[in-house]
Structures are given as C-alpha cells and as structure tokens.
Coordinates of C-alpha atoms (C1' of nucleotides) in Angstrom, one line a residue:
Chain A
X2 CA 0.0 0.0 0.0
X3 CA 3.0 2.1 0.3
X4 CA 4.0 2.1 -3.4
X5 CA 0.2 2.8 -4.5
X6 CA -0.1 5.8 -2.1
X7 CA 3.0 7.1 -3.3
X8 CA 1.5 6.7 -6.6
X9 CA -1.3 9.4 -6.0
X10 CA 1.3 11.5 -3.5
X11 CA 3.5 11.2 -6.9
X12 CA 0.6 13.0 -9.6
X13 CA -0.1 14.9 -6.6
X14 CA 3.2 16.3 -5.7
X15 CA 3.6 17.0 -9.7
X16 CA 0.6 18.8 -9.9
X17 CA 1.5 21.2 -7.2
X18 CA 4.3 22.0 -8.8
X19 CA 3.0 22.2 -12.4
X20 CA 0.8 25.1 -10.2
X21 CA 3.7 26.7 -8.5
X22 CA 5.5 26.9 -11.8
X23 CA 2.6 28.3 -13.6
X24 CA 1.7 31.0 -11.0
X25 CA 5.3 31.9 -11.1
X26 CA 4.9 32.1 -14.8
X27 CA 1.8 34.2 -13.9
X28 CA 3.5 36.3 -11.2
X29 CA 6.5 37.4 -13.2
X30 CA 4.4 39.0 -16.0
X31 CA 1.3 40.3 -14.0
X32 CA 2.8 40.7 -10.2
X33 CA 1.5 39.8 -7.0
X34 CA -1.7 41.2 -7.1
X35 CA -2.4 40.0 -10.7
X36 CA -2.1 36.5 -9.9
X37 CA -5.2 34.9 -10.3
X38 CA -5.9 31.4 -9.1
X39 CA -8.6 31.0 -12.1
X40 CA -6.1 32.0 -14.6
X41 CA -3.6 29.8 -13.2
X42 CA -6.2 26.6 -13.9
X43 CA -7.1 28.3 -16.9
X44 CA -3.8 27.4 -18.4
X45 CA -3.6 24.1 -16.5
X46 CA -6.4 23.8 -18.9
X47 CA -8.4 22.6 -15.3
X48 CA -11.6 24.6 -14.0
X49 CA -10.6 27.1 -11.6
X50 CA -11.9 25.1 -8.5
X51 CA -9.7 21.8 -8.7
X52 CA -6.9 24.1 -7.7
X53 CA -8.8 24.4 -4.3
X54 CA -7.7 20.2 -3.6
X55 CA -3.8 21.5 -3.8
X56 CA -3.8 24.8 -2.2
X57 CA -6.8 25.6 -0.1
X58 CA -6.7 29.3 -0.6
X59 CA -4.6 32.1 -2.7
X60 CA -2.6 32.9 0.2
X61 CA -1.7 29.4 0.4
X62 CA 0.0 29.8 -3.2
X63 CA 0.9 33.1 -2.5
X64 CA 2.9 31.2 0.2
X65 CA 4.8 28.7 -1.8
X66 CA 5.6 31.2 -4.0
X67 CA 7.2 33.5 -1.1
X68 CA 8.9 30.6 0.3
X69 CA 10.5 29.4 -3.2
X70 CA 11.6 32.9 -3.8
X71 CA 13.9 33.4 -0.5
X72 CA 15.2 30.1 -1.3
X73 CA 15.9 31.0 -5.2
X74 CA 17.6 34.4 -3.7
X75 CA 19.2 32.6 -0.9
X76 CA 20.7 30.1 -3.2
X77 CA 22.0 32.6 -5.4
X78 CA 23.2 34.7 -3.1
X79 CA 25.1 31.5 -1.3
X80 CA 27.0 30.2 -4.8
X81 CA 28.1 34.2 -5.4
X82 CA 30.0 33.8 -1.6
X83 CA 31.4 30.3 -2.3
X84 CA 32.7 31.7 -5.4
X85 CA 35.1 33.9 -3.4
X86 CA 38.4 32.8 -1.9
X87 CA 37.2 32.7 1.4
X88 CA 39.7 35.1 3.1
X89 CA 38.7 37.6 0.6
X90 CA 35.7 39.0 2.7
X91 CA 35.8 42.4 0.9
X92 CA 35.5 40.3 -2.6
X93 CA 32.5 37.8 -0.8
X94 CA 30.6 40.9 0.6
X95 CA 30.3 42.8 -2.6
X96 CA 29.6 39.9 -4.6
X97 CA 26.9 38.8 -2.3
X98 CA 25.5 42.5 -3.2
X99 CA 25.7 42.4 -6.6
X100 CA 24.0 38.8 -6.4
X101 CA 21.2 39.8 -4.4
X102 CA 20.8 43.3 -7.1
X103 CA 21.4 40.8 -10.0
X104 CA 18.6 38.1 -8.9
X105 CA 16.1 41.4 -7.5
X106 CA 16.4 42.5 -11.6
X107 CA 15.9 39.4 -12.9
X108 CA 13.1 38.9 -10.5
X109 CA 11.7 42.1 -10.2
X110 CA 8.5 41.0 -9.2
X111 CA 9.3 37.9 -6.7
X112 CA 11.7 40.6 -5.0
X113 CA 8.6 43.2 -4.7
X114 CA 6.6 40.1 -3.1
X115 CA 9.7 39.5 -0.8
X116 CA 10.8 43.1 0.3
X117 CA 8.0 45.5 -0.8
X118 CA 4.6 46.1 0.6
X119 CA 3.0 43.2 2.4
X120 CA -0.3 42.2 0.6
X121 CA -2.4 43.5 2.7
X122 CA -4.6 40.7 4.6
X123 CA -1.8 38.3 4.4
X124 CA 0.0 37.1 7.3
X125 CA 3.3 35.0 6.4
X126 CA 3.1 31.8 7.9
X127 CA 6.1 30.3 10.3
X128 CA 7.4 28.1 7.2
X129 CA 8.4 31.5 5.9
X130 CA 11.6 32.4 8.6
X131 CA 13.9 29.2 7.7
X132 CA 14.0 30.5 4.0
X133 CA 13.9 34.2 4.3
X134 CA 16.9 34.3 6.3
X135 CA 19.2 32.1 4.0
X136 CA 20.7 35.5 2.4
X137 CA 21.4 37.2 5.8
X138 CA 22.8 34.0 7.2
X139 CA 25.8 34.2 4.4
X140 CA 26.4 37.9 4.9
X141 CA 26.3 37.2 8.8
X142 CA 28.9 34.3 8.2
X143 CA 31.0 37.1 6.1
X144 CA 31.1 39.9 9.1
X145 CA 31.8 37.0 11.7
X146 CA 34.6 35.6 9.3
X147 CA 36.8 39.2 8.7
X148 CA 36.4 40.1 12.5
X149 CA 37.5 36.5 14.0
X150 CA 40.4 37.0 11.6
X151 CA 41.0 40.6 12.4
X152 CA 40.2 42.0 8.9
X153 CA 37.9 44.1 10.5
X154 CA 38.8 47.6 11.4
X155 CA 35.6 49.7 11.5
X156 CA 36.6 53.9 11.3
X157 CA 36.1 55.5 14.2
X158 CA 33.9 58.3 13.5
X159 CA 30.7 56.6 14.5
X160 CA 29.2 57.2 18.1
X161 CA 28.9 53.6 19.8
X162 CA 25.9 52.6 19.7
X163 CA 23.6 53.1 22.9
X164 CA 23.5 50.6 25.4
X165 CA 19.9 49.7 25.2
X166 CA 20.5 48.1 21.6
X167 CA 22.7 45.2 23.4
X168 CA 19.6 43.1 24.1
X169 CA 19.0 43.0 19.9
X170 CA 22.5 42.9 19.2
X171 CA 22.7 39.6 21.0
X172 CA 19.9 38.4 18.8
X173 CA 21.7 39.3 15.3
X174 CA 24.4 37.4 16.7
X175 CA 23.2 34.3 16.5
X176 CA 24.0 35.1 12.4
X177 CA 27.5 36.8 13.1
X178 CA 28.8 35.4 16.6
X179 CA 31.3 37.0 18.9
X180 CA 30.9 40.5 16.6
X181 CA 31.2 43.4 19.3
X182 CA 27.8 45.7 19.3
X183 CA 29.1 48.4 17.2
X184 CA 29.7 46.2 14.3
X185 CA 26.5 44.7 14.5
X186 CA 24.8 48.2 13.9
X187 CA 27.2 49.0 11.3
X188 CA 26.2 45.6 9.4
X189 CA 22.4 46.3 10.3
X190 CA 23.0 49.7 8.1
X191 CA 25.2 48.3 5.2
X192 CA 22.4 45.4 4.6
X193 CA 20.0 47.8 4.9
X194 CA 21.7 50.2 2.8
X195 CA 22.0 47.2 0.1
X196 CA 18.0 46.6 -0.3
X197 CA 17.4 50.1 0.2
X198 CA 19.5 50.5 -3.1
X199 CA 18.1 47.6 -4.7
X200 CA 14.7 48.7 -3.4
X201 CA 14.8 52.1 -5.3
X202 CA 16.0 51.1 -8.2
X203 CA 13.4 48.4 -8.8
X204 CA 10.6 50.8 -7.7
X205 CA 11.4 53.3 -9.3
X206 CA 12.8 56.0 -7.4
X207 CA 15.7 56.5 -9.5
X208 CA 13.8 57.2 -12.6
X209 CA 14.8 60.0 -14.4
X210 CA 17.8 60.7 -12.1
X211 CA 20.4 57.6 -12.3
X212 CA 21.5 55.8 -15.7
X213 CA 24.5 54.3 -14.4
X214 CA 23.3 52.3 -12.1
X215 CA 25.8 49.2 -11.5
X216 CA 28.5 51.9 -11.2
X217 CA 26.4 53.8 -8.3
X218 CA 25.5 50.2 -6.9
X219 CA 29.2 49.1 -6.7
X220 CA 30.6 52.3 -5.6
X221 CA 28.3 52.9 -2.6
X222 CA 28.7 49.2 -1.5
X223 CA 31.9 49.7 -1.7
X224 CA 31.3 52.9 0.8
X225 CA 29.4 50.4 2.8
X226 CA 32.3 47.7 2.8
X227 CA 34.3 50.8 4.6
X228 CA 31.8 51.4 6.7
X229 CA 31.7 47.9 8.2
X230 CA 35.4 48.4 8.7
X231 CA 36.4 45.9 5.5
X232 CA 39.7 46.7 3.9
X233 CA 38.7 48.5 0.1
Chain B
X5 CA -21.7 83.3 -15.5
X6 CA -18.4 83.0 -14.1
X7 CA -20.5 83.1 -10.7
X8 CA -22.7 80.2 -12.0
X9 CA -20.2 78.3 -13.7
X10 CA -18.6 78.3 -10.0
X11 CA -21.1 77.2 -8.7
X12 CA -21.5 73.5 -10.6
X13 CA -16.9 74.0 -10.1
X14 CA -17.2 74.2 -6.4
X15 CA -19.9 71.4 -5.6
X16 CA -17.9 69.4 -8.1
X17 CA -14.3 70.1 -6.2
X18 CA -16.4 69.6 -3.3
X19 CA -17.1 65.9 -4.1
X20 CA -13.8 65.1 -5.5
X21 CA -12.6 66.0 -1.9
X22 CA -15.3 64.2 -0.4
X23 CA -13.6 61.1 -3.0
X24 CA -10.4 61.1 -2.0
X25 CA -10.9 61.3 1.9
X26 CA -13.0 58.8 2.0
X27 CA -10.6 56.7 -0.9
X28 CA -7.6 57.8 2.3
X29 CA -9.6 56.4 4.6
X30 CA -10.2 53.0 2.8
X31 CA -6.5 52.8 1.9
X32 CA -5.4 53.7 5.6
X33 CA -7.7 50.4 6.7
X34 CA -7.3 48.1 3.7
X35 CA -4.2 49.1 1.7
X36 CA -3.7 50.1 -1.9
X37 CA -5.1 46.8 -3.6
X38 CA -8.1 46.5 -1.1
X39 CA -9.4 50.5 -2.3
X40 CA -12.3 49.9 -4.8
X41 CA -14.1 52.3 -5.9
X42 CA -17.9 50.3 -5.5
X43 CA -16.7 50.5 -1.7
X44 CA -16.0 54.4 -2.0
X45 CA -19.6 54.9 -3.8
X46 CA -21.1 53.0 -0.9
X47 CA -19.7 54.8 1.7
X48 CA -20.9 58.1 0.0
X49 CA -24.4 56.8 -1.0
X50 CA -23.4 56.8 -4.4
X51 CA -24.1 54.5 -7.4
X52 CA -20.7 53.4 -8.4
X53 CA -20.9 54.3 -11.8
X54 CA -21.2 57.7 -10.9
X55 CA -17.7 58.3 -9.7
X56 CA -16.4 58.0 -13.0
X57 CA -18.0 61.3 -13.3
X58 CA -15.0 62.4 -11.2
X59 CA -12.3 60.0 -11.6
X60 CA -12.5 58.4 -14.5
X61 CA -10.6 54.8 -13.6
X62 CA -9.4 53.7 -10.8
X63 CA -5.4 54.7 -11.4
X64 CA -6.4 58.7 -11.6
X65 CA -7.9 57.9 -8.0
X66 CA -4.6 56.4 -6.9
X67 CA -2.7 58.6 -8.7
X68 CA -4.3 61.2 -6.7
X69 CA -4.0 60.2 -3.5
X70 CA -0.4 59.3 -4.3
X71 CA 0.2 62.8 -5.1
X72 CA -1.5 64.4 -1.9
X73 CA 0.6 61.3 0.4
X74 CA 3.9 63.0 -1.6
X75 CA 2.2 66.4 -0.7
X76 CA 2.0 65.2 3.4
X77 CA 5.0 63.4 3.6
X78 CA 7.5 66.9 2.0
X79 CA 5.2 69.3 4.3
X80 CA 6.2 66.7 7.4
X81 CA 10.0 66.9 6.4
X82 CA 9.7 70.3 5.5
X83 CA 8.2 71.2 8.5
X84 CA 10.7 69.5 10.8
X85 CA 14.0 70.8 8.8
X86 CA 12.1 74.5 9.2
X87 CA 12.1 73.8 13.4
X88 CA 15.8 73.8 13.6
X89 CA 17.9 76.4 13.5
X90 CA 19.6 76.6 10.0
X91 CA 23.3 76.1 10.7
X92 CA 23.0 72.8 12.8
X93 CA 23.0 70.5 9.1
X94 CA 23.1 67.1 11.4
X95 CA 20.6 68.4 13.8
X96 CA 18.3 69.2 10.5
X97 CA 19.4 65.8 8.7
X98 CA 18.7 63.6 12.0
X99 CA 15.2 65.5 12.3
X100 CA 14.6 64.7 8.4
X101 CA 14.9 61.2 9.3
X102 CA 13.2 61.2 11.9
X103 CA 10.1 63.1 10.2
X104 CA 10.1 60.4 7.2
X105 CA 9.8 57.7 9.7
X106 CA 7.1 58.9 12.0
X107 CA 5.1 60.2 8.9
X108 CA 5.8 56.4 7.3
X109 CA 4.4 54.5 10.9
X110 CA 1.5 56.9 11.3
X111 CA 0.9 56.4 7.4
X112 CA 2.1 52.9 6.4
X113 CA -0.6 52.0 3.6
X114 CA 0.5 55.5 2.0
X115 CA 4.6 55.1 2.9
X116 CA 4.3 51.6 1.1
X117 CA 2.0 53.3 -2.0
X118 CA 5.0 55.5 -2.3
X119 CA 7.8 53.6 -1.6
X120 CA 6.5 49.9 -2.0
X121 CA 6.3 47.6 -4.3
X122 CA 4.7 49.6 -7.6
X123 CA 1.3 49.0 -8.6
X124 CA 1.3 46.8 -11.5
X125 CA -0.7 48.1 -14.6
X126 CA 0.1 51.7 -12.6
X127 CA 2.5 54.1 -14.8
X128 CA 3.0 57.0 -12.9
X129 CA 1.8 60.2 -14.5
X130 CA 4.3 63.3 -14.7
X131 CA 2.5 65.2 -12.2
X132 CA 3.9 63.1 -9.5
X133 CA 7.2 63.9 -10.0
X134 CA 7.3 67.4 -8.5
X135 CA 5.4 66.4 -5.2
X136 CA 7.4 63.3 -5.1
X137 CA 10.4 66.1 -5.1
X138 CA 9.5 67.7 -2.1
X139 CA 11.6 65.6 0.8
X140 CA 14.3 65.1 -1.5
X141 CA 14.7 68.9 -2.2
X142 CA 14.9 69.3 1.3
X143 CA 17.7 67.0 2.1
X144 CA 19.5 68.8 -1.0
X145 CA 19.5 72.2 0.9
X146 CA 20.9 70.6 4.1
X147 CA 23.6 69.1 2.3
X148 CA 24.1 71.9 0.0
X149 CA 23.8 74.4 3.1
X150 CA 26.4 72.5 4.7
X151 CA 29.1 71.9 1.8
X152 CA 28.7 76.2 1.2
X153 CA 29.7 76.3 5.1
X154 CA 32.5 74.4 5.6
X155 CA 31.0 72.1 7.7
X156 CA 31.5 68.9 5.3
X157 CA 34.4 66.7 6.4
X158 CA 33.5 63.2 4.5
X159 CA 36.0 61.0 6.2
X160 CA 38.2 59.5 3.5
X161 CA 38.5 55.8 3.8
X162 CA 35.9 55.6 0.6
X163 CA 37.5 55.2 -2.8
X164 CA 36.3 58.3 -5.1
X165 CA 33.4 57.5 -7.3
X166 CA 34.0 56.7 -10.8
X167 CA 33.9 59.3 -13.6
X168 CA 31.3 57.6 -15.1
X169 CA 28.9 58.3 -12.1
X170 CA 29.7 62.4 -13.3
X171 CA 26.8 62.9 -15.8
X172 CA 24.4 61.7 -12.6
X173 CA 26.0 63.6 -10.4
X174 CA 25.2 67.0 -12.5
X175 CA 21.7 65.8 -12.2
X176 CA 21.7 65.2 -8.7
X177 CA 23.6 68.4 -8.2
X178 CA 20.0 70.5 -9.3
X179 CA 19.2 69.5 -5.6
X180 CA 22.4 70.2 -3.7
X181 CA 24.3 73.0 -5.9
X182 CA 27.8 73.1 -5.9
X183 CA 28.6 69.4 -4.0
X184 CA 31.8 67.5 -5.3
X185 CA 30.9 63.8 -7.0
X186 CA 31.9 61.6 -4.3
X187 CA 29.3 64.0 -1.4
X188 CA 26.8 62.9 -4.1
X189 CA 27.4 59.5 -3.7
X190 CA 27.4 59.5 -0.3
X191 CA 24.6 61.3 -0.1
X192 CA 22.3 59.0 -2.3
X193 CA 23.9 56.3 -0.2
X194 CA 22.6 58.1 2.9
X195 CA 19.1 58.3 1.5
X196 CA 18.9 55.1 0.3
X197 CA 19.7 53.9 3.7
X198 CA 17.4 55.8 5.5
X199 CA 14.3 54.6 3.5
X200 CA 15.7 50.9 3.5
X201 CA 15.9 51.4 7.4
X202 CA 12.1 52.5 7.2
X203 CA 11.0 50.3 4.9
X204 CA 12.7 47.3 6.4
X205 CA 10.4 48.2 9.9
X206 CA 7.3 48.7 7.9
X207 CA 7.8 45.7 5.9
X208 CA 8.6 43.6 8.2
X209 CA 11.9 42.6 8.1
X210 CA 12.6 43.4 11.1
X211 CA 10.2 41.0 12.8
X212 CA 11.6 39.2 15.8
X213 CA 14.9 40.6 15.7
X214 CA 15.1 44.3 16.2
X215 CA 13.6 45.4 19.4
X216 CA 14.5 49.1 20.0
X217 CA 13.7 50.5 16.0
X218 CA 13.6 54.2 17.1
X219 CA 17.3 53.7 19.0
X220 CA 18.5 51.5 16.3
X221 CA 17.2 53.9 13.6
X222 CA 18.9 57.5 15.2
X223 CA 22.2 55.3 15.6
X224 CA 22.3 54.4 12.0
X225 CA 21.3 57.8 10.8
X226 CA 23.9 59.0 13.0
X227 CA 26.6 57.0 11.4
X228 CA 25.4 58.0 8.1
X229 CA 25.8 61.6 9.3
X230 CA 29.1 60.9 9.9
X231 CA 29.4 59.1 6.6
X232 CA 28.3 62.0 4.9
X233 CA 30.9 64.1 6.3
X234 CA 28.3 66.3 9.1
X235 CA 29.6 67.1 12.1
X236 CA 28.5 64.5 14.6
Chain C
dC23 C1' -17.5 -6.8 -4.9
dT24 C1' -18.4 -3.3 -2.2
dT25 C1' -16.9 0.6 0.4
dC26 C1' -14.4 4.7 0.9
dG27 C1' -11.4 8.6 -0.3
dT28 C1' -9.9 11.5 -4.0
dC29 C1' -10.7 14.2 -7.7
dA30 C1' -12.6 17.1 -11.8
dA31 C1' -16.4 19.6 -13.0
dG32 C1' -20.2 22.7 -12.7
dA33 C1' -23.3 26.0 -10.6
dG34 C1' -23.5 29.7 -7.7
dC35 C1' -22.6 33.8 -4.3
dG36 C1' -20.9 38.2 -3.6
dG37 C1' -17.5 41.1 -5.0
dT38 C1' -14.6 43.9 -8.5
dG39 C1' -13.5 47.6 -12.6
dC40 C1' -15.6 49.5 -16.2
dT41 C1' -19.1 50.8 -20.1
dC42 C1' -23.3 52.2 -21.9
dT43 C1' -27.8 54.1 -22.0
dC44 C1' -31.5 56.7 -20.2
dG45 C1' -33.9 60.3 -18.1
dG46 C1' -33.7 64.7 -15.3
dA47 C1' -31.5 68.8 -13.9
dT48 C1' -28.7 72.7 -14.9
dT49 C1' -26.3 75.8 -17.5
dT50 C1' -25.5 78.3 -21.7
dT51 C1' -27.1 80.2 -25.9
dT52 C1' -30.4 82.1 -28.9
Chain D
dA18 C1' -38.1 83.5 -22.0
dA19 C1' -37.4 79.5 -24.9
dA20 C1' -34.3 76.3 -26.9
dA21 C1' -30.0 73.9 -27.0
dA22 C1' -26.0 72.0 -25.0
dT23 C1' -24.1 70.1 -21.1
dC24 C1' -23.6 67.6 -16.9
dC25 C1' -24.9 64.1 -13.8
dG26 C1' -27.0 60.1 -11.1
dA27 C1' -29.1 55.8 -11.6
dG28 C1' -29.4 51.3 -13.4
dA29 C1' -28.4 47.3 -16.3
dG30 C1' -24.9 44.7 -17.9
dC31 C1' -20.1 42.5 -19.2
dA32 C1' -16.2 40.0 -17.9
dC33 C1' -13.5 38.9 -14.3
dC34 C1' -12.2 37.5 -9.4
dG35 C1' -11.9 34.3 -4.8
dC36 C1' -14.3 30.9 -2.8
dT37 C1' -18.0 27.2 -1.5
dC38 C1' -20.9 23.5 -2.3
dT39 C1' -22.7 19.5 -4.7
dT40 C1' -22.5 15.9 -8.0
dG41 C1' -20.7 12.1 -10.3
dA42 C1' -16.7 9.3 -11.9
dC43 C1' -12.8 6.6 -10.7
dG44 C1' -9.3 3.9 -8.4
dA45 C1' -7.5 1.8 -4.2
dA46 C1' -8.5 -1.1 0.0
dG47 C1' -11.0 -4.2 2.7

DNA sequence: CTTCGTCAAGAGCGGTGCTCTCGGATTTTT
DNA sequence: AAAAATCCGAGAGCACCGCTCTTGACGAAG
C-alpha cells in the first residue's frame, strides 16, 4: 500500500508544482496582485476550483511562492560567496551584493513580493523564517569571518551605539557570533543600505535621475564595505 | 456666468474631496489593492458608476491620492527641517529622518503606496514627479547648506566614485548646488539607507529581531551623518 | 465486490473595474 | 423666456475575481 499511495502523492506532488511553476509564470508577467488562481487553472487547462484540492486558498500559493523565492535568492546569493576565496571578505561581501541586485532584476517582481509592501490581509506563515533568512545567514557568516580573523577595522567616526540596543544585538548574533555591538549596527545599516538600493532602483525611485546604475551600486557598497570596517 | 459656472466647479471640487478622503480612509484600513471604488460609492451613497464622473478609472484615483501622500510626507520633512535652527545641518538631517519615519508609521498603507512595491498596470503620471520632489529637495539644501559652510568633512576611507557616475552627479547636483561627486554618492547612499531602514520596519523585516527601532534607527542615521561628512 | 477517499467539473454567491444608456436637472445660448 | 447644449446620477450589464458546495466518476483497500 505504500507504493500505491505514493503513486497518487506522486501526480499529486507534480501537480502542485505544475501550479507553483505556472503561477510563477503568472507572477512574473502580471505581479502579486495580478495572480489569479482562475487564470492559473485556466492554463492548466483545469476549471478554476480543482486548484482548491492543492492549495486551499490564494494565500496558500501566495505562500509557496514567497517561500520558493527566499530560497531562489538565498541560493543565489550563497553560490556568489562560495565563489570567493574565502579570506577575501571584501570580494564575498560585494559579490553577495551584486548577487542579491542581479537576482532582484531578474526577478523584479518575486523581489517586490519579498521586500516591498505586504499584501495587505496576508499574514506569512512560520514556514516562511527558515528560507527568508538564507541571504542574511551568508552575509552574517562574512562579518563574523573578517572580525574573527582581524580583517575588520571599523573607522572611528561613529558614536557607539547606545546601550539599550545590546539586548538585539545579542539576537543578530546568532547570524554573526562574537561580533562586538558596534559592528553589528554597522552591518544592520550596510544590509539595509544594500535593499534600500536595490529597493529604489526596482521601484522606481531612481527614474529619471540615475542611468548608471551598477556603477552607483558598486561604488556605494563599496562605501558600505568601509563602513563595516572591511579593507577597500 | 463666471458666478454660476462656479457654482456647478465648487460642488464638483467639493465631491472630489469628499472622493479622496473617504478613498484615504479605505486605503489607511485596507491598503492600496483593497481600495475599490464600488466600496467608495457605498460609503458616499453613491451609485458606483457615478464616480467616474470624477475620476475616470481607478489609477487617476490612486494617482491622486499618491500625489497628496507626496504632498503630506514633503510638508512633514519640511516642517521639521524649518524647526531647527539653519546652521546645525546634522541636527536638520537627524530630524529629516526622523520626520520620514514617523510620517511612514502613522501612514504605512501611504509610505508603502510610495515607496513599495509599484502598482502593476500603474504608470506614474508626470504630475507626480514634483510632489514626489519635495523631501528630496529638502535633504539637498541641508547638504548643500552645509558643503557652502564648511562644515563637510566626508571621512576619506571611501574610494572616489568613478567618472562615469559624473553625468548623474550633475543631475543630482539640481538639488544640492555646488557638492563634489563623491558627497553625491554618499549622499544617495545616505538616503537610500534611511528609507531601506524605514522600509525594512514597515515591511517587516525586522520582525523578531530588532527590538528598539527608534534607538536603532537615530544610531544608524547617525553614522550616516558621519558618513556624509556632518559634524556628529 | 463493495466501500471509501480523492478528484474534476459545474453551478452559484458576492465582489470587482468599467461601459453604456437613459432620463432629469442645470447651465448656456439664442 | 425658450431652446439647445451640457452635466450628472441611476441602473443594467459585461467579464473577471476568490471561494463554496454539490455531483458524479474513478481507483485503491477491505
């Protein structure tokens, strides 16, 4: 009975994805809000409420598709760091940016669903966390890499940061461990920086005003880099 | 007739106000994608058709209400760089950031309508471009007022931007007259930062991890005040 | 061979943006 | 003041959406 049931998990599990690929398909032409789950069956050539017996509500695709995405970006952005000689954390930190830029413009509209406006009336699910944490997990491995081998001299022109953020700087250390406070916040604003840049180009906001954008994109990360304290 | 012609003008402004508060009000409680305009007629005891007397699709009623969030969000920042005196530039850039976030948590359905994830389908008229202006223009006057006063030290551990970024820079320049290339840079950087920082909270991303936002947020503005070369 | 679970299909509900037509009111012109 | 042009609200209607429920077919398990 074990080789039957697998049998109908089998169709089963190849239908779902036949449905993730599709609405993928769907989302990179149309966007989050233009997926439809009736279009999606439409094309599957099934009517629009068999896709209720694989994923009981849009949300629940909406889902799958979240969770594939921060793996797709985490994957890339993993193969752009093991590309790098390893002691080269300057090298691995810049091409981990220009991996996550490169996949968001690819993308464009998987990275909106990642890092732009929540749909409203959607609430990500636990399964979400494991995945969407797969980029910063590398880059945390990076800043923990250059300061245990004392590549790390971070200029001295920034304030420490208040005592109060200790309590979330322990947190973020689970990611980067033994990384004194101060570099945490640096590396908090240098990834921030990173899909702030990434964010306004994609959106928009640099319409009209930046043509060269690579160049910008490399030089500021670059900035960044210093910022953290990595040698440039 | 100019008296009449009023007349029919002003009860027709009239409801076009009534339109978009009601359309702010939606979008405040159910985000861009939940505003429809059947729900806006209903609310004002109108047949729906009849509000394409005034707006004649849906993306002039976004398109309007993205304009007037533009409008709020440059009178906040203006506002708050008028309230301090005009030679301390990091006391007026910290209170720029500041006034961007607190506008973007009071207003997070209208922060993510103008710095989210684009509408798709939505092409941005040209009349958007000078409201969407406004904060931006103010953060080139601090920069600018501080370069004209001496007070610009950018630290020098940051490579100098590439001559290609020079042609962007000129543009950028219409904002902050008279700032050398690699200010420019560091400015955008700077920016960028400060709406990834925001748009990180509001999105989410910072879920489970960061704690203290408002601490975390003045710190990393304050380095980028440093970055920028303000006193700090 | 019968029972039971799974599945595709269809009808249907309430919602959406948008179009069109039809009268009535108002404004403008004659 | 009468006639013509204009504006506007109401309603019906189209095609789409997410989602629910029922029905009937089919294959696996007892």
């Amino acid at each position: 009975m074990n080789v039957s049931r697998t049998a109908r998990e089998r169709v089963r599990a190849e239908l779902i994805r036949e449905i993730t690929d599709i609405a993928r398909r769907h989302l990179a032409t149309e966007g989050a809000s233009g997926l439809s789950l009736r279009a999606v069956a439409r094309d599957m050539g099934m009517v629009s409420s068999a896709i209720y017996r694989y994923f009981p509500s849009r949300d629940d695709l909406l889902t799958a598709l979240i969770i594939d995405g921060y793996n797709a970006l985490g994957e890339a952005v993993e193969d752009a760091d093991a590309a790098c000689p390893r002691e080269d954390v300057t090298g691995r930190w810049l091409a981990v940016c220009r991996a996550v830029r490169e996949w968001a413009l690819a993308h464009p509209h998987e990275y909106a669903l990642l890092y732009g406006s929540p749909v409203p009336g959607y609430r990500a699910p636990l399964d979400t966390v494991a995945p969407a944490i797969r980029d910063t997990a590398v880059y945390g491995r990076i800043v923990a890499d250059a300061h245990r081998e004392g590549r790390l001299s971070p200029p001295a022109f920034c304030p420490p940061p208040p005592a109060v953020l200790a309590g979330d700087a322990e947190v973020v250390r689970t990611l980067m461990p033994d990384v004194p406070d101060d570099v945490v916040t640096r590396a908090i604003a240098a990834w921030t920086c990173l899909f702030g840049m990434v964010s306004f180009e994609l959106f928009g906001q640099f319409e009209n005003t930046i043509t060269h954008r690579a160049e910008l994109f490399d030089h500021n990360m670059t900035c960044m880099a210093a910022l953290l304290g990595l040698p440039v």
